[in-house]
XYZ file of C-alpha atoms in Angstrom:
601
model
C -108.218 18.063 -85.246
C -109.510 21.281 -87.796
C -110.131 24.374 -85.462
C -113.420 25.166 -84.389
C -115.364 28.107 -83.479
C -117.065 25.577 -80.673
C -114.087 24.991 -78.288
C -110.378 24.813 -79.009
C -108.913 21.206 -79.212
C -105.575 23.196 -78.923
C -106.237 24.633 -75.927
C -107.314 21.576 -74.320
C -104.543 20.202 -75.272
C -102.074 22.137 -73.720
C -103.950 22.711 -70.527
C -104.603 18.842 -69.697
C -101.602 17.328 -71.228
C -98.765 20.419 -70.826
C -100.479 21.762 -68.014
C -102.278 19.412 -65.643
C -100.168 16.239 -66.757
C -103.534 13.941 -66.402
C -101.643 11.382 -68.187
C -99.785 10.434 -64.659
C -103.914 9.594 -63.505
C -102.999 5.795 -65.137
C -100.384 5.471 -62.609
C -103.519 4.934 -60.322
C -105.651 1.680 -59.402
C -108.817 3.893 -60.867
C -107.813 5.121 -63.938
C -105.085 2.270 -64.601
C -107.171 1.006 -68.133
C -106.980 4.164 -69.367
C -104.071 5.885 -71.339
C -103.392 9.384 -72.994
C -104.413 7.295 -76.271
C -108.133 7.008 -74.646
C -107.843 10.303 -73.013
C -107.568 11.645 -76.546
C -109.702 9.296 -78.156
C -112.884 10.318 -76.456
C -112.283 13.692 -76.387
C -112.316 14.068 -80.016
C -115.371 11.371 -80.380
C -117.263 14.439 -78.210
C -115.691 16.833 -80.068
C -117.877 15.023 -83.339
C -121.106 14.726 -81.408
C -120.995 18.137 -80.206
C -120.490 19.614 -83.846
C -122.332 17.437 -85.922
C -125.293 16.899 -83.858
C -125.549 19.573 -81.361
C -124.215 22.680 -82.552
C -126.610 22.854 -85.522
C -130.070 22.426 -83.363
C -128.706 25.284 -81.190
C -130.592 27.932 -82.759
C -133.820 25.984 -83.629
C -134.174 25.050 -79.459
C -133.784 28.366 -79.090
C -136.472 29.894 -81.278
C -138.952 27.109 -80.431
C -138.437 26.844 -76.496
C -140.336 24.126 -74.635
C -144.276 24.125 -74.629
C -147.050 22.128 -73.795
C -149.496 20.484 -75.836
C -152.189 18.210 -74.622
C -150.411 18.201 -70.914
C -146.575 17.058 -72.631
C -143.894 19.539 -73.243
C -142.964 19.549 -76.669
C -139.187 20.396 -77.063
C -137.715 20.268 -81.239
C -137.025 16.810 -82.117
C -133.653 17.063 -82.594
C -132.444 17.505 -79.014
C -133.904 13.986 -78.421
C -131.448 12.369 -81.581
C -128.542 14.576 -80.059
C -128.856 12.902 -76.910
C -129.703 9.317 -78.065
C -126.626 9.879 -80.025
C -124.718 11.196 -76.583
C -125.781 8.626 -74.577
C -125.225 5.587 -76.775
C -121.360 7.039 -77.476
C -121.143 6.387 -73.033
C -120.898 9.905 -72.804
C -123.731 10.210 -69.925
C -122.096 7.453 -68.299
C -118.263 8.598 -68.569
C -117.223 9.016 -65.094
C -119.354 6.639 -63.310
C -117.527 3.436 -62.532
C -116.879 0.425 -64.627
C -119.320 -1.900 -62.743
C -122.331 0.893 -63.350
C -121.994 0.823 -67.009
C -119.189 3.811 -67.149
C -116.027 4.346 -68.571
C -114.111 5.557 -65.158
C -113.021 8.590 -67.122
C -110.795 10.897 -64.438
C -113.159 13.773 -63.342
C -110.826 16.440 -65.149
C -111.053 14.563 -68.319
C -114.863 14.612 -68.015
C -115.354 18.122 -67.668
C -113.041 18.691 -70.865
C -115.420 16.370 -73.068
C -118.531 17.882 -71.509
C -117.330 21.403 -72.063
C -117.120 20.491 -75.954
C -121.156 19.754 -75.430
C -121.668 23.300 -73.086
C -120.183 25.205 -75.896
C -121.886 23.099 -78.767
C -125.434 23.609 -76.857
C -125.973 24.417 -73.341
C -129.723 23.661 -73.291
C -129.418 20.573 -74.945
C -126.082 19.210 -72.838
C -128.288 19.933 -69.784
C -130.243 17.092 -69.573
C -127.028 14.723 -69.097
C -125.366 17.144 -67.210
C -127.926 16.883 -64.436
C -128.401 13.224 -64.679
C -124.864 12.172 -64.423
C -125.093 14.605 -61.152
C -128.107 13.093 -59.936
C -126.284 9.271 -60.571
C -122.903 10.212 -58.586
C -124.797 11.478 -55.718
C -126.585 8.625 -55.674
C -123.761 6.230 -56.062
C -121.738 7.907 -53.024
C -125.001 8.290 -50.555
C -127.966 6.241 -51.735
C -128.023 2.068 -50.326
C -127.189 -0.402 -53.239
C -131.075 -1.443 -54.231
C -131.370 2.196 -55.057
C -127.687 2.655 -56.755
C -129.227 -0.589 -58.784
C -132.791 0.678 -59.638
C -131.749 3.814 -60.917
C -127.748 4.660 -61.871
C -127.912 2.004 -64.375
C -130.660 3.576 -66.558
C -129.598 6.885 -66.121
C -126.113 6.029 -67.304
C -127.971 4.203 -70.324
C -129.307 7.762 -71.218
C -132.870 5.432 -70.333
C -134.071 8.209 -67.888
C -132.792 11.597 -67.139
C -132.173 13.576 -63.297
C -133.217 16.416 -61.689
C -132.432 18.383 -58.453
C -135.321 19.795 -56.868
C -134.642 22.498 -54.180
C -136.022 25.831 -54.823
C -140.154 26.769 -53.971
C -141.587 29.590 -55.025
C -141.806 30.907 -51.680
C -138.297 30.175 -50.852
C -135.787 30.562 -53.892
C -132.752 29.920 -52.519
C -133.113 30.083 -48.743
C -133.846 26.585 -48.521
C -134.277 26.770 -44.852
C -137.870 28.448 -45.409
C -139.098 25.211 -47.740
C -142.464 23.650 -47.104
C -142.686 20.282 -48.982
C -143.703 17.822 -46.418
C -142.805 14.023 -46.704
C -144.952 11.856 -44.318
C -143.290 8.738 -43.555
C -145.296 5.560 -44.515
C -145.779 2.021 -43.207
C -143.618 0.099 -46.078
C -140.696 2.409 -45.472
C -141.366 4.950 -48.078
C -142.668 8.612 -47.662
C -145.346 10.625 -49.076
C -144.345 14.286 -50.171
C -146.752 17.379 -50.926
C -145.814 20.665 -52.129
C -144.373 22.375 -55.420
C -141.245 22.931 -56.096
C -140.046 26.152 -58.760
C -137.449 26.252 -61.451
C -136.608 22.727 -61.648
C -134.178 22.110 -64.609
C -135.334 19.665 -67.090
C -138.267 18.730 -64.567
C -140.694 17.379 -67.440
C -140.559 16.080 -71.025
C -141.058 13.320 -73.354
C -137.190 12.507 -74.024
C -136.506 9.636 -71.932
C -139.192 6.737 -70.130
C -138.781 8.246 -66.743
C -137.327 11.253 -64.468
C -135.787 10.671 -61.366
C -136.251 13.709 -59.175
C -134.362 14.249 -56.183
C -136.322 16.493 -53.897
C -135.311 18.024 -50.896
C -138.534 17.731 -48.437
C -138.699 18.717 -44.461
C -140.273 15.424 -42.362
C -142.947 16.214 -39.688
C -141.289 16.865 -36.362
C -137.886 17.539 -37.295
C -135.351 20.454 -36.547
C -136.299 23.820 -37.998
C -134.582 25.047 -40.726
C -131.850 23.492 -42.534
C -131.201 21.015 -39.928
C -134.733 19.067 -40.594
C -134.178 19.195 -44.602
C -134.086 15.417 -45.830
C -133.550 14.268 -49.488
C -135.593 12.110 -51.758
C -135.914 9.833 -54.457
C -139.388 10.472 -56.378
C -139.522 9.087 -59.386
C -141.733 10.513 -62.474
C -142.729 6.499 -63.005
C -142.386 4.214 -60.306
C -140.181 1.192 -60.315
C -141.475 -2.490 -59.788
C -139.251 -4.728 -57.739
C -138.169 -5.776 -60.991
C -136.878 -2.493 -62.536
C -139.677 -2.240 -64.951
C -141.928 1.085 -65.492
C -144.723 0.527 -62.762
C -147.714 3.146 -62.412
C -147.211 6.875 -62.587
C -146.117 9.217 -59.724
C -148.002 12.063 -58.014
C -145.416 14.472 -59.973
C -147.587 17.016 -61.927
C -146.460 19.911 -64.031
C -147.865 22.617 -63.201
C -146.146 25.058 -66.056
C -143.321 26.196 -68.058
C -141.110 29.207 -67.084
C -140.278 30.983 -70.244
C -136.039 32.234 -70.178
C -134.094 34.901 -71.963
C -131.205 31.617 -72.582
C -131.107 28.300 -71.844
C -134.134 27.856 -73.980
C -133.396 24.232 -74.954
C -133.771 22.943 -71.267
C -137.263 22.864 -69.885
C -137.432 25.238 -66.332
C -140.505 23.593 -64.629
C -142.911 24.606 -61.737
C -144.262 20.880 -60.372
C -146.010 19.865 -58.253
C -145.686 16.992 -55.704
C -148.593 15.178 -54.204
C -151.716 17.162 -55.774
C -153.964 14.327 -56.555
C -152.957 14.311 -60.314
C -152.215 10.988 -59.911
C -153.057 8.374 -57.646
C -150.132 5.748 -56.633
C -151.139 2.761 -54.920
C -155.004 4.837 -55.253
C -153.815 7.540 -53.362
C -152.538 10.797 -53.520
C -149.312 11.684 -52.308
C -145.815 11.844 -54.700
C -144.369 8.489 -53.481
C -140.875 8.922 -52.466
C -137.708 6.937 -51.334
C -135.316 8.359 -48.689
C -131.594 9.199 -49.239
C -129.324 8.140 -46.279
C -130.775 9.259 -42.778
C -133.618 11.927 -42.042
C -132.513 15.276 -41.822
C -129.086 15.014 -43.601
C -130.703 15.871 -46.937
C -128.882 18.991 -47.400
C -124.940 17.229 -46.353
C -125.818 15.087 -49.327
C -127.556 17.033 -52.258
C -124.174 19.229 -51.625
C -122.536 16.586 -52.971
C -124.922 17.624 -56.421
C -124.667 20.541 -55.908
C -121.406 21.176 -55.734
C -120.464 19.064 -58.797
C -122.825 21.878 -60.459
C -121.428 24.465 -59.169
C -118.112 23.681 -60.999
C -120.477 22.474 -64.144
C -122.617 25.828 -64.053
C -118.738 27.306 -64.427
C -117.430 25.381 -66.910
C -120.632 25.737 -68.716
C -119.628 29.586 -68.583
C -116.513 29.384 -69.492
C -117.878 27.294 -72.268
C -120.468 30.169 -73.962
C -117.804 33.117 -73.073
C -114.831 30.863 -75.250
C -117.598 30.071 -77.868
C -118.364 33.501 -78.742
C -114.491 34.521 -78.625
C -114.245 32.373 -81.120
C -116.808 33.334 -83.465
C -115.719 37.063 -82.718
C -112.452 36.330 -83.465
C -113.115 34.654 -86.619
C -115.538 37.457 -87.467
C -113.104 39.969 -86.936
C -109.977 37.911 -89.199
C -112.577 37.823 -92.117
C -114.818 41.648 -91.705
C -113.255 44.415 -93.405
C -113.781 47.039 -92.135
C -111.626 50.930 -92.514
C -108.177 51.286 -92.590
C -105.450 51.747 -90.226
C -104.601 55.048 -88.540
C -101.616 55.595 -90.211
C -103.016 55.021 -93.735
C -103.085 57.843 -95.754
C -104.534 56.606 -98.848
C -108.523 57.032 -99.242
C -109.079 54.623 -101.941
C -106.447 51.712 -99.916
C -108.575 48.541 -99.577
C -110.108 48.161 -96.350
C -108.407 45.944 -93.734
C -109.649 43.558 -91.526
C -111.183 44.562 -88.187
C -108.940 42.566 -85.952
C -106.194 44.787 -87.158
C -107.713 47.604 -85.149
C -105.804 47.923 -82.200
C -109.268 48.187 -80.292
C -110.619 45.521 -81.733
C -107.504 43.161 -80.644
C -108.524 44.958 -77.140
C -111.756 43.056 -76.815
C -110.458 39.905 -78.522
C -107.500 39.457 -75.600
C -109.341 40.508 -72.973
C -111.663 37.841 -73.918
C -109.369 35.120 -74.561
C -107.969 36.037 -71.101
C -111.540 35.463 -69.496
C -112.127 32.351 -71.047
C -108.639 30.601 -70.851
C -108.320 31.672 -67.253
C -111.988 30.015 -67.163
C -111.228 26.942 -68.697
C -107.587 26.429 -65.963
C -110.264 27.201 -63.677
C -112.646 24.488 -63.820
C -110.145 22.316 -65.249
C -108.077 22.612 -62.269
C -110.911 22.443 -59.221
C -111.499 18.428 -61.342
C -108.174 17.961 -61.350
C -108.179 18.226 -57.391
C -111.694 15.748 -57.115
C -109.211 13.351 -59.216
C -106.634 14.190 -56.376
C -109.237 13.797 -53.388
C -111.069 10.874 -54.917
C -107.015 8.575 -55.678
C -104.364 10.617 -54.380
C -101.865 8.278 -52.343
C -101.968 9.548 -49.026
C -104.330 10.993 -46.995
C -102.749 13.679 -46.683
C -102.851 14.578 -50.500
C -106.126 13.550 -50.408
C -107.223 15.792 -47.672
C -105.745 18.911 -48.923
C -106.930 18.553 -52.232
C -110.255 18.432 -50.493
C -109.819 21.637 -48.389
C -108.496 23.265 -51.388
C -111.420 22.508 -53.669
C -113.848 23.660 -50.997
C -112.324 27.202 -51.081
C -112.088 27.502 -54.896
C -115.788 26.139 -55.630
C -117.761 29.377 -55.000
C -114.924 30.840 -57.096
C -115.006 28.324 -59.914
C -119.253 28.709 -60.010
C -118.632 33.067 -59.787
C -116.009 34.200 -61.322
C -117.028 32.605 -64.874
C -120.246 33.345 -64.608
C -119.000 37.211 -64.397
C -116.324 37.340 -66.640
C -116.959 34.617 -69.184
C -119.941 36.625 -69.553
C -117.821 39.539 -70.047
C -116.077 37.819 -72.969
C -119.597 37.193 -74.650
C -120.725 41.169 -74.233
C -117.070 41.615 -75.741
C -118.120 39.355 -78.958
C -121.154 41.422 -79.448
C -119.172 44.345 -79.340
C -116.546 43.047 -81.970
C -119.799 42.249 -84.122
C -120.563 45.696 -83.977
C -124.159 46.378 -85.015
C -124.354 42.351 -86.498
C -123.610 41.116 -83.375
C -127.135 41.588 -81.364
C -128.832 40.534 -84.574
C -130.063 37.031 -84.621
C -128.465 36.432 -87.844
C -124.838 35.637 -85.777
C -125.135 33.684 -82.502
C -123.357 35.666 -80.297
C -126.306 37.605 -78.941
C -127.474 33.883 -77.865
C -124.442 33.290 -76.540
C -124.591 36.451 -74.521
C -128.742 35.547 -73.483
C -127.940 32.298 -72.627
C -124.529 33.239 -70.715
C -126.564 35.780 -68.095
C -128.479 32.768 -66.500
C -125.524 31.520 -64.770
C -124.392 34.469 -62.228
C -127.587 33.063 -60.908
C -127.822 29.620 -61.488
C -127.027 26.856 -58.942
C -126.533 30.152 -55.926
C -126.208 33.616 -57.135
C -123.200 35.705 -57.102
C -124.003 36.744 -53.744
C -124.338 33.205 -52.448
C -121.486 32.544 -53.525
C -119.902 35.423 -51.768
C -121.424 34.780 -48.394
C -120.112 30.804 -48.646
C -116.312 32.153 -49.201
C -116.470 34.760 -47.390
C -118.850 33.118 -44.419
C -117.538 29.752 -44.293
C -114.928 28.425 -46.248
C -112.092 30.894 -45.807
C -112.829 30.873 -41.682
C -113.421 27.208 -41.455
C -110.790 25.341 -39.369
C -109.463 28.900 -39.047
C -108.178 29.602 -41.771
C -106.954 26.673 -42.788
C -108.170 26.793 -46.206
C -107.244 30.505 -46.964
C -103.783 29.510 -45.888
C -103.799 26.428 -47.961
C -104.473 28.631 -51.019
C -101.543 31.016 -50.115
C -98.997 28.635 -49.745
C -100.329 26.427 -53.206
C -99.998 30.155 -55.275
C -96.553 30.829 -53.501
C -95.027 27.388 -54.329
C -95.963 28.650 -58.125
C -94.385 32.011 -57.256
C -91.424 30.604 -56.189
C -90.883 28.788 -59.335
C -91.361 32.188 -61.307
C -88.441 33.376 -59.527
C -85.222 34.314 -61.710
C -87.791 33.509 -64.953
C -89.457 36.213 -67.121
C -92.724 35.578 -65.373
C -91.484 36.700 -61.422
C -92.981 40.534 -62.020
C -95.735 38.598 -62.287
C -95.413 36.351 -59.381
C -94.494 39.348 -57.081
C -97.269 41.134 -58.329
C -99.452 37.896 -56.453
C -97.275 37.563 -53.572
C -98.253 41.091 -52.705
C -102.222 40.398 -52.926
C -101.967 37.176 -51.324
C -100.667 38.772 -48.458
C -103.248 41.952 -48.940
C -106.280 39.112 -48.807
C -105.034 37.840 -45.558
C -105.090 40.783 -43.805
C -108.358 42.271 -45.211
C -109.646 38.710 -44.366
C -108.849 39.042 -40.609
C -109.488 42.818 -40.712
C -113.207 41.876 -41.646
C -113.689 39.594 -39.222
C -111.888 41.182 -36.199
C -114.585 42.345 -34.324
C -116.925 38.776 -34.955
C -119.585 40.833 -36.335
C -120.918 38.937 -39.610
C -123.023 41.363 -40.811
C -120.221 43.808 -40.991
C -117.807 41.262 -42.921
C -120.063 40.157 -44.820
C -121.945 43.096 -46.441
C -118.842 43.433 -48.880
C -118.802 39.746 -49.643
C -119.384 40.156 -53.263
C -116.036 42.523 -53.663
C -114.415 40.199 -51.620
C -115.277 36.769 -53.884
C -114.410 39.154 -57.236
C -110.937 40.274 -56.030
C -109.614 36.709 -54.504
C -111.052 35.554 -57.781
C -108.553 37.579 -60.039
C -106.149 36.562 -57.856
C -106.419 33.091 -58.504
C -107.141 33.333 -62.061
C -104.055 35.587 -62.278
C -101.938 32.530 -60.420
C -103.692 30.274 -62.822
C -102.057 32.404 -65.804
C -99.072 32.240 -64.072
C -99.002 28.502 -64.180
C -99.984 28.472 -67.629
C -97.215 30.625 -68.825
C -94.653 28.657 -66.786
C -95.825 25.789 -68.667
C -95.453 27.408 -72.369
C -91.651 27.313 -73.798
C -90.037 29.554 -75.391
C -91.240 31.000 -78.451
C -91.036 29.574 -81.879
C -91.589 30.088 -85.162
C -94.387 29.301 -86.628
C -98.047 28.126 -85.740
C -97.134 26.249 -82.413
C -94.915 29.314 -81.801
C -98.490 31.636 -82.453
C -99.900 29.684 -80.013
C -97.550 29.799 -77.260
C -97.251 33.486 -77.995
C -100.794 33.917 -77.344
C -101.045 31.998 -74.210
C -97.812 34.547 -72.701
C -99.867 37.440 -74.213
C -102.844 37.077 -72.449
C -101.037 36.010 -69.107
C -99.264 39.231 -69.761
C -102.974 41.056 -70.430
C -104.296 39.803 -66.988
C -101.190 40.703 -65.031
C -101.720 44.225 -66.633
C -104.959 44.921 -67.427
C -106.729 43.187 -64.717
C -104.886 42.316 -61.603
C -104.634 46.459 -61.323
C -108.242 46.193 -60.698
C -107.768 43.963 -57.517
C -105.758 46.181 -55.111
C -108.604 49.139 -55.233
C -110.982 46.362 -53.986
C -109.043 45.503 -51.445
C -108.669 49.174 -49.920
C -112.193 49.305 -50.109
C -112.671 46.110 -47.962
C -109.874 47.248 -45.780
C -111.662 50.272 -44.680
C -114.707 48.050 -43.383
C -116.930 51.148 -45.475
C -120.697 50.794 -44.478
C -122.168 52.308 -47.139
C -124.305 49.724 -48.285
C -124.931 48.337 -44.876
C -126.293 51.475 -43.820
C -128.449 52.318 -46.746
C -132.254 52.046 -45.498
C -134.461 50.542 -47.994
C -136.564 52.945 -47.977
C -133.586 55.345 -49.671
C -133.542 53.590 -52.720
């Protein structure tokens, strides 16, 4: 496959087959009908949609964002032919079993071909993003009718999926949501309320949208505990899957983003009286498993978008590398230091030695990303058909303690990589005649997206490296030592002393936080906390990664290889450093920010 300034087929590559190994997924029941040969094969079919039909719309989405004419949002017309295309190549449908229309793709193979779509264009890719989330929660917690009514045409790329959580009110402390759903005679509920930034929560692109809304039933717990989750359909469904009349689902109005300005961010409202179902008001909706579990289940959404919202990350950050990098290969630009000639031709930027700077820090960021995500699928893969349950079990406590750091530490430093491309761009780069200021616009939404930084902090932090205690924190250790100990007696064991040492520093600060059972104290420096064991598993990650590269060559494989050690090199020098200050910090339990009043700032 030609390079491309979208994703790197290369890199890919290296990290699933060289890497990961996902080939040994067809020794399994699940993935038995598949080979390397399909692994490939769809893979490079995405890598085809995603240039030829979503890449070049990228720009034009964002210029002419979502608006509404004559009560329908009005998006450019080519995101609906880039999906119809999407959707009719299975890609919508590629992880969702065989008997649902899918093609059973392993989950780490997955988020490779949807990362070729992320980079191509994240508003567009979206839409199916959320839907195949909304169908796999569905297909693990909803009963069979509903798996039938609605996974099948979402797979189809028929009707798209939402997740509504937030209100206005609320934002993302979902225990203070007011949408009511009053149960009803025939067994289904009516819910009232509105519901704020909803994703892809109205358009014309596909015959229906199923929402799934988190609503609070009269007379249940407070808080959290009373949260149950629904099915409310845009269009309802006749008993015999056909389009019946329309929903009480109203939009209520467009939010207007700095990125992302493909997908439509909705305020809607449920159960107004904009519609009339069965000649009443009242947004008619289905319930998800029992009352008052809604929140155990739309985690199982939301966590699948949590690793998403980081891949998609990863995904902008390693686009704009790449268009710096081939900026900076073709811009001349001066000459180098040493030159003494005034009238020498000038020489490429990227032979500045601060341009290269930017360009590996970058490419550190964004691989590190991309072993990231590709790793926390690899362990679903593991939790979903490992052959024991043991191995099944730990790949589940594992995942739980890297998915805050799969969402966060992306969203930060892919980021990172995008401000980076701008840089190399000098003063073209935050024109809008190159697309890494885009890049960069639509990269910021994510820190915040699907729980912001912070959340994310207080959930590793708070829960998941306490739970069981400890368990998972420990698990962690002794998965980054067993890849220390093969480091041993190799180039690379500087490096795998160099995590050794923090691993150990983390699980002291981590019990030094919590010694005195005061949460407020251990948790006011969660967000140092998340960024430092972050490095430190990114840093492991390019430890396994350069483990996995041989020896260097000659020639282009050999540039490749040489690249991959460079950059593992970069983070174990440039940024791992940056980790042990953190932890001093943490050690000393400082109460800085706890004890700023509000009134000081």
């Amino acid at each position: 496959m030609p390079a491309s300034s979208i994703l790197s087929a290369r890199d890919l590559e290296f990290l699933l087959h060289e890497w990961l190994q996902v080939e040994t997924l067809t020794e399994r029941e699940r993935y038995a009908e598949h080979s390397r040969e399909t692994f490939d094969a769809v893979l490079e079919l995405a890598a085809e949609i995603a240039t030829d039909h979503f890449a070049p719309h990228n720009r034009a989405a964002d210029e002419h964002e979502p608006h509404v004419v004559d009560g329908k949002v009005v998006l450019v017309p080519e995101v609906a032919a880039a999906l119809r295309v999407f959707a009719d190549a299975g890609m919508t449908a590629a992880a969702l079993p065989e008997e649902l229309g899918g093609l059973q793709l392993p989950a780490v193979v997955n988020l490779a071909v949807h990362a070729w779509f992320q980079a191509a264009n994240i508003g567009t890719s979206a839409y199916p993003f959320l839907t195949a989330a909304n169908a796999n929660l569905l297909v693990a917690h909803g009963t069979p009718e509903q798996v039938r009514t609605y996974v099948p045409p979402m797979a189809e790329g028929r009707w798209f999926g939402t997740m509504a959580l937030s209100e206005p009110q609320a934002g993302s402390s979902l225990a203070d949501i007011t949408t009511r759903a009053e149960p009803q005679d025939d067994g289904s509920y009516r819910l009232t309320g509105t519901k704020m930034w909803i994703s892809a929560g109205d358009h014309e692109l596909t015959e229906n949208i199923v929402h799934l809304v988190l609503a609070k039933i009269p007379g249940g717990p407070a808080g959290v505990k009373g949260i149950s989750l629904f099915i409310v359909p845009k269009v309802l469904v006749g008993d015999d899957g056909a389009l019946d009349e329309r929903n009480d689902v109203v939009l209520a109005g467009l939010n207007h983003k700095m990125g992302y300005r493909g997908t439509t961010n909705t305020l809607l409202n449920f159960g107004e009286g904009g519609h009339t179902p069965g000649g009443r008001p009242g947004a008619v909706g289905f319930l998800v498993g029992e009352e008052h579990r809604g929140l155990t289940y739309m985690f199982h959404m939301m966590n699948e978008a949590r690793i998403g919202v980081g891949v998609g990350a990863t995904a902008l950050g390693y686009t704009g590398y790449l268009h710096a990098l081939d900026y900076a290969r073709t811009r001349t630009q001066g000459r180098p230091l040493a030159g003494k000639d005034p009238a020498a031709a000038p020489v490429p930027i990227v032979e500045h030695p601060d341009v290269r700077r930017m360009l590996l820090a970058a490419k550190s960021y964004v691989e590190g990303g991309l072993a990231l995500g590709l790793y926390c699928a690899r362990l679903v893969d593991e939790e979903r058909t490992a052959g024991s349950a043991a191995d099944r079990d730990r790949a589940h406590r594992l995942l739980e303690v890297l998915t805050p750091i799969a969402k966060s530490w992306p969203s930060q430093w892919c980021l990172a990589a995008d401000d980076l491309a701008v840089q190399v761009l000098g003063g073209a780069g935050y024109t809008r005649d190159f697309p890494v200021e885009q890049f960069y616009r639509d990269n910021r939404l994510n820190p915040i997206h699907e729980g912001t930084h912070g959340i994310q902090a207080l959930d590793l932090l708070g829960r998941k490296v306490v739970a069981d205690d400890g368990a998972g924190l420990a698990l962690l250790a002794e998965t980054i030592a067993a890849t220390t100990q093969r480091a041993r007696g190799t180039e690379w064991a500087d490096l795998g002393a160099t995590l050794d040492e923090l691993v150990a520093r983390i699980g002291a600060v981590t019990g030094a936080l919590w010694a005195d059972g005061d949460p407020e104290r251990a948790l006011a420096n969660a967000t140092v906390y998340l960024e430092a064991v972050g490095h430190v598993v990114v840093g492991w990650l390019w430890l396994e990664q350069a483990l996995a590269t041989p020896d260097q060559g000659e020639g282009r494989e050999g540039a490749f290889y040489a690249g991959k050690r460079q950059a593992a090199r970069f983070f174990q020098r440039w940024e791992l450093p940056k980790v042990g200050p953190q932890l001093a910090l943490l050690a000393t339990g400082d109460r800085t920010v706890l004890d700023t009043s509000p009134a000081w700032l």
